[in-house]
mmCIF file of C-alpha atoms in Angstrom:
data_model
loop_
_atom_site.group_PDB
_atom_site.id
_atom_site.type_symbol
_atom_site.label_atom_id
_atom_site.label_comp_id
_atom_site.label_asym_id
_atom_site.label_seq_id
_atom_site.Cartn_x
_atom_site.Cartn_y
_atom_site.Cartn_z
ATOM 1 C CA ASN A 607 85.245 82.963 94.663
ATOM 2 C CA ALA A 608 83.860 86.148 95.626
ATOM 3 C CA GLY A 609 87.073 87.819 97.289
ATOM 4 C CA VAL A 610 86.215 91.299 98.554
ATOM 5 C CA THR A 611 82.579 92.235 97.812
ATOM 6 C CA GLN A 612 81.436 95.852 98.152
ATOM 7 C CA THR A 613 77.590 97.176 98.238
ATOM 8 C CA PRO A 614 76.329 99.423 96.680
ATOM 9 C CA LYS A 615 78.026 99.888 93.408
ATOM 10 C CA PHE A 616 76.181 103.361 92.694
ATOM 11 C CA GLN A 617 74.893 105.510 94.709
ATOM 12 C CA VAL A 618 73.717 109.585 94.484
ATOM 13 C CA LEU A 619 73.164 111.562 97.637
ATOM 14 C CA LYS A 620 72.448 115.036 98.591
ATOM 15 C CA THR A 621 74.882 117.313 100.627
ATOM 16 C CA GLY A 622 73.966 116.708 104.260
ATOM 17 C CA GLN A 623 72.727 113.043 103.768
ATOM 18 C CA SER A 624 74.284 109.963 105.209
ATOM 19 C CA MET A 625 75.094 106.581 104.303
ATOM 20 C CA THR A 626 77.282 103.454 105.092
ATOM 21 C CA LEU A 627 79.177 102.005 102.687
ATOM 22 C CA GLN A 628 79.871 97.958 103.051
ATOM 23 C CA CYS A 629 82.656 95.719 102.454
ATOM 24 C CA ALA A 630 82.788 91.989 103.204
ATOM 25 C CA GLN A 631 85.676 89.632 102.491
ATOM 26 C CA ASP A 632 85.814 85.665 102.438
ATOM 27 C CA MET A 633 89.778 85.443 102.329
ATOM 28 C CA ASN A 634 89.897 84.961 106.312
ATOM 29 C CA HIS A 635 92.021 87.959 106.088
ATOM 30 C CA ASN A 636 92.926 90.132 109.109
ATOM 31 C CA SER A 637 93.431 93.435 107.798
ATOM 32 C CA MET A 638 90.967 95.719 106.013
ATOM 33 C CA TYR A 639 91.258 99.146 104.557
ATOM 34 C CA TRP A 640 88.993 101.589 103.089
ATOM 35 C CA TYR A 641 90.710 104.045 99.990
ATOM 36 C CA ARG A 642 89.262 106.662 97.771
ATOM 37 C CA GLN A 643 90.155 106.975 94.583
ATOM 38 C CA ASP A 644 90.182 110.593 92.619
ATOM 39 C CA PRO A 645 91.273 111.826 89.214
ATOM 40 C CA GLY A 646 94.841 112.475 89.379
ATOM 41 C CA MET A 647 94.895 111.745 93.226
ATOM 42 C CA GLY A 648 95.624 108.245 93.142
ATOM 43 C CA LEU A 649 94.537 105.931 95.635
ATOM 44 C CA ARG A 650 94.437 107.585 99.407
ATOM 45 C CA LEU A 651 94.011 105.604 102.450
ATOM 46 C CA ILE A 652 90.881 106.743 104.583
ATOM 47 C CA TYR A 653 90.887 104.190 107.726
ATOM 48 C CA TYR A 654 92.274 100.838 108.194
ATOM 49 C CA SER A 655 91.937 97.621 110.571
ATOM 50 C CA ALA A 656 94.612 95.936 111.359
ATOM 51 C CA SER A 657 92.655 93.066 112.760
ATOM 52 C CA GLU A 658 89.298 92.710 114.391
ATOM 53 C CA GLY A 659 88.440 94.948 116.887
ATOM 54 C CA THR A 660 90.829 97.818 116.049
ATOM 55 C CA THR A 661 90.850 100.796 113.656
ATOM 56 C CA ASP A 662 93.193 103.769 112.534
ATOM 57 C CA LYS A 663 92.941 106.786 110.735
ATOM 58 C CA GLY A 664 94.624 106.790 107.335
ATOM 59 C CA GLU A 665 95.631 109.648 105.049
ATOM 60 C CA VAL A 666 92.370 111.641 104.560
ATOM 61 C CA PRO A 667 89.865 110.320 107.309
ATOM 62 C CA ASN A 668 88.071 113.665 108.185
ATOM 63 C CA GLY A 669 84.243 113.235 107.613
ATOM 64 C CA TYR A 670 84.289 109.827 107.533
ATOM 65 C CA ASN A 671 83.609 106.854 110.352
ATOM 66 C CA VAL A 672 84.354 103.112 110.049
ATOM 67 C CA SER A 673 83.384 100.048 111.960
ATOM 68 C CA ARG A 674 84.812 96.900 111.991
ATOM 69 C CA LEU A 675 82.056 94.475 112.456
ATOM 70 C CA ASN A 676 83.723 90.940 112.660
ATOM 71 C CA LYS A 677 86.670 89.639 110.745
ATOM 72 C CA ARG A 678 84.572 89.568 107.217
ATOM 73 C CA GLU A 679 82.976 93.080 107.372
ATOM 74 C CA PHE A 680 84.077 96.567 107.566
ATOM 75 C CA SER A 681 81.935 99.343 106.763
ATOM 76 C CA LEU A 682 82.583 102.981 106.225
ATOM 77 C CA ARG A 683 80.159 105.865 107.209
ATOM 78 C CA LEU A 684 79.546 109.039 106.028
ATOM 79 C CA GLU A 685 77.537 111.219 108.633
ATOM 80 C CA SER A 686 76.960 114.208 106.956
ATOM 81 C CA ALA A 687 77.832 114.070 103.279
ATOM 82 C CA ALA A 688 79.592 116.598 101.483
ATOM 83 C CA PRO A 689 80.301 117.471 97.693
ATOM 84 C CA SER A 690 84.127 117.103 98.298
ATOM 85 C CA GLN A 691 83.423 113.360 99.398
ATOM 86 C CA THR A 692 82.287 112.542 95.592
ATOM 87 C CA SER A 693 84.756 110.046 94.330
ATOM 88 C CA VAL A 694 85.061 106.055 94.284
ATOM 89 C CA TYR A 695 85.699 104.205 96.999
ATOM 90 C CA PHE A 696 87.278 100.999 97.407
ATOM 91 C CA CYS A 697 87.706 98.300 100.422
ATOM 92 C CA ALA A 698 90.524 96.076 100.499
ATOM 93 C CA SER A 699 91.899 93.280 102.771
ATOM 94 C CA SER A 700 95.463 91.734 103.153
ATOM 95 C CA GLY A 701 96.204 88.527 104.874
ATOM 96 C CA GLY A 702 99.392 87.641 107.269
ATOM 97 C CA SER A 703 99.494 88.751 110.833
ATOM 98 C CA ALA A 704 100.288 92.130 110.194
ATOM 99 C CA GLY A 705 98.691 93.023 107.011
ATOM 100 C CA ASP A 706 101.942 92.005 105.195
ATOM 101 C CA GLN A 707 100.464 90.522 102.549
ATOM 102 C CA PRO A 708 99.575 92.054 99.257
ATOM 103 C CA GLN A 709 96.026 93.767 99.154
ATOM 104 C CA HIS A 710 92.951 92.261 97.535
ATOM 105 C CA PHE A 711 90.409 94.830 96.380
ATOM 106 C CA GLY A 712 86.957 95.362 95.647
ATOM 107 C CA ASP A 713 85.006 96.579 92.445
ATOM 108 C CA GLY A 714 84.434 99.881 94.079
ATOM 109 C CA THR A 715 81.485 101.992 95.002
ATOM 110 C CA ARG A 716 80.892 105.153 93.171
ATOM 111 C CA LEU A 717 79.420 107.848 95.105
ATOM 112 C CA SER A 718 78.033 111.180 93.843
ATOM 113 C CA ILE A 719 77.022 113.838 96.285
ATOM 114 C CA LEU A 720 74.952 116.385 95.013
ATOM 115 C CA GLN B 884 106.080 116.554 96.096
ATOM 116 C CA LYS B 885 104.053 113.159 96.083
ATOM 117 C CA GLU B 886 105.727 110.167 97.308
ATOM 118 C CA VAL B 887 105.158 108.254 94.179
ATOM 119 C CA GLU B 888 105.044 110.047 90.772
ATOM 120 C CA GLN B 889 103.631 108.185 87.219
ATOM 121 C CA ASP B 890 103.238 109.825 83.942
ATOM 122 C CA PRO B 891 99.297 109.796 83.732
ATOM 123 C CA GLY B 892 99.548 109.113 79.929
ATOM 124 C CA PRO B 893 97.672 107.959 78.414
ATOM 125 C CA LEU B 894 100.426 105.679 76.505
ATOM 126 C CA SER B 895 99.128 104.158 73.268
ATOM 127 C CA VAL B 896 101.126 101.731 71.385
ATOM 128 C CA PRO B 897 100.306 98.851 68.651
ATOM 129 C CA GLU B 898 99.852 95.382 69.895
ATOM 130 C CA GLY B 899 103.148 92.964 70.112
ATOM 131 C CA ALA B 900 105.136 96.152 71.064
ATOM 132 C CA ILE B 901 107.123 96.162 74.298
ATOM 133 C CA VAL B 902 105.763 98.473 76.747
ATOM 134 C CA SER B 903 107.708 100.276 79.733
ATOM 135 C CA LEU B 904 106.098 101.867 82.427
ATOM 136 C CA ASN B 905 107.742 103.999 85.066
ATOM 137 C CA CYS B 906 107.404 105.327 88.436
ATOM 138 C CA THR B 907 109.425 107.470 90.631
ATOM 139 C CA TYR B 908 109.592 107.726 94.381
ATOM 140 C CA SER B 909 110.770 109.787 96.949
ATOM 141 C CA ASN B 910 111.530 108.094 100.045
ATOM 142 C CA SER B 911 114.763 106.035 100.328
ATOM 143 C CA ALA B 912 113.058 103.920 103.057
ATOM 144 C CA PHE B 913 110.657 102.227 100.843
ATOM 145 C CA GLN B 914 111.566 98.492 100.875
ATOM 146 C CA TYR B 915 108.552 96.670 99.488
ATOM 147 C CA PHE B 916 107.115 97.519 95.158
ATOM 148 C CA MET B 917 103.989 96.691 93.669
ATOM 149 C CA TRP B 918 102.539 97.154 90.112
ATOM 150 C CA TYR B 919 98.573 97.146 90.007
ATOM 151 C CA ARG B 920 96.421 96.873 86.804
ATOM 152 C CA GLN B 921 93.387 98.595 87.115
ATOM 153 C CA TYR B 922 90.731 97.854 84.121
ATOM 154 C CA SER B 923 87.704 100.517 83.640
ATOM 155 C CA ARG B 924 85.288 100.542 86.595
ATOM 156 C CA LYS B 925 87.097 97.800 88.221
ATOM 157 C CA GLY B 926 89.183 97.307 91.409
ATOM 158 C CA PRO B 927 93.115 97.341 90.887
ATOM 159 C CA GLU B 928 94.432 93.911 90.780
ATOM 160 C CA LEU B 929 98.043 92.998 92.357
ATOM 161 C CA LEU B 930 100.729 92.140 88.932
ATOM 162 C CA MET B 931 103.692 92.095 90.762
ATOM 163 C CA TYR B 932 105.357 92.287 94.189
ATOM 164 C CA THR B 933 108.723 92.787 94.740
ATOM 165 C CA TYR B 934 111.187 93.504 97.935
ATOM 166 C CA SER B 935 114.333 95.783 97.211
ATOM 167 C CA SER B 936 116.316 96.358 94.227
ATOM 168 C CA GLY B 937 116.188 93.880 91.214
ATOM 169 C CA ASN B 938 114.288 92.588 88.576
ATOM 170 C CA LYS B 939 111.287 90.153 89.001
ATOM 171 C CA GLU B 940 109.600 88.321 85.989
ATOM 172 C CA ASP B 941 106.108 86.721 85.813
ATOM 173 C CA GLY B 942 105.164 85.431 82.122
ATOM 174 C CA ARG B 943 105.241 88.493 79.757
ATOM 175 C CA PHE B 944 105.767 90.956 82.868
ATOM 176 C CA THR B 945 108.890 92.343 84.277
ATOM 177 C CA ALA B 946 109.439 94.560 87.081
ATOM 178 C CA GLN B 947 112.189 96.411 88.058
ATOM 179 C CA VAL B 948 113.452 98.346 91.120
ATOM 180 C CA ASP B 949 116.510 100.652 90.895
ATOM 181 C CA LYS B 950 116.905 102.272 94.333
ATOM 182 C CA SER B 951 119.870 103.932 94.056
ATOM 183 C CA SER B 952 117.905 106.380 91.686
ATOM 184 C CA LYS B 953 114.286 105.580 93.457
ATOM 185 C CA TYR B 954 113.306 104.408 89.788
ATOM 186 C CA ILE B 955 110.558 101.417 89.162
ATOM 187 C CA SER B 956 109.884 99.936 86.112
ATOM 188 C CA LEU B 957 106.868 97.709 84.669
ATOM 189 C CA PHE B 958 107.830 95.989 81.016
ATOM 190 C CA ILE B 959 105.290 94.320 79.151
ATOM 191 C CA ARG B 960 106.389 92.185 76.504
ATOM 192 C CA ASP B 961 104.278 91.058 73.330
ATOM 193 C CA SER B 962 101.449 93.555 74.501
ATOM 194 C CA GLN B 963 97.740 92.573 73.963
ATOM 195 C CA PRO B 964 94.761 94.946 73.800
ATOM 196 C CA SER B 965 93.879 92.707 76.831
ATOM 197 C CA ASP B 966 96.752 94.859 78.641
ATOM 198 C CA SER B 967 94.875 97.823 77.739
ATOM 199 C CA ALA B 968 94.141 99.433 81.545
ATOM 200 C CA THR B 969 95.233 101.783 84.059
ATOM 201 C CA TYR B 970 98.868 100.966 85.803
ATOM 202 C CA LEU B 971 99.375 102.012 89.590
ATOM 203 C CA CYS B 972 102.783 101.954 90.822
ATOM 204 C CA ALA B 973 103.043 101.857 94.907
ATOM 205 C CA GLY B 974 105.711 101.429 97.803
ATOM 206 C CA ARG B 975 105.606 100.418 101.314
ATOM 207 C CA TYR B 976 108.135 101.033 103.872
ATOM 208 C CA SER B 977 108.246 97.781 105.535
ATOM 209 C CA SER B 978 105.631 94.849 105.092
ATOM 210 C CA ALA B 979 102.877 96.008 107.431
ATOM 211 C CA SER B 980 102.940 99.568 106.633
ATOM 212 C CA LYS B 981 100.580 101.720 104.680
ATOM 213 C CA ILE B 982 100.950 101.245 100.887
ATOM 214 C CA ILE B 983 101.834 104.673 99.046
ATOM 215 C CA PHE B 984 99.955 104.687 95.667
ATOM 216 C CA GLY B 985 100.933 106.469 92.393
ATOM 217 C CA SER B 986 98.369 108.217 90.496
ATOM 218 C CA GLY B 987 98.532 105.655 87.633
ATOM 219 C CA THR B 988 99.454 105.281 83.978
ATOM 220 C CA ARG B 989 96.846 104.739 81.442
ATOM 221 C CA LEU B 990 97.568 102.290 78.924
ATOM 222 C CA SER B 991 96.059 101.618 75.452
ATOM 223 C CA ILE B 992 96.982 98.877 72.990
ATOM 224 C CA ARG B 993 95.986 99.284 69.428
ATOM 225 C CA PRO B 994 95.128 95.913 67.882
#
């Protein structure tokens, strides 16, 4: 029972490089989310997708893009990585018609930008 | 001011003690409240999900919401070393709105 799977688990990038973080869920959930977690800041929403084919900005979207490839997959792209984007990134999904069920999280991608 | 505030800890208690974890929130429109547990190098996992004021119990865990004082609590009875983790409280305005998380409290249970 995989739940929410994120790849890669760790990555080191140089400033200016690009990268795509992958997320897939096998719970047939409509809604998917990308968060970043920084010390003392808690989890902050970057982007979310309420349903297949829709995406919306969250609290901290600058410097990121997302793609809801299909119902299972939701990717996060950094086009030109900056040291301020060093963080742990979590993907989550939730069921219900409007994401009104509790969110289930993956185990994160630890990203370091040099 | 953050919408959801938590003391970051760390909080260290002996095994078997009752643990009290607390949060405050600023927006009276919050209707739904959650507690997540996060082990080191893992994603958050949902512990408790409650609506409006009152208590909810699940095994050794009890969640309490006091909307009049905008205060959220999680009590852990008979604490175990396996309860050592970071605990995140969270709230949302409606069942489908974005979740606002606190920054977490680190808890350590000493054997």
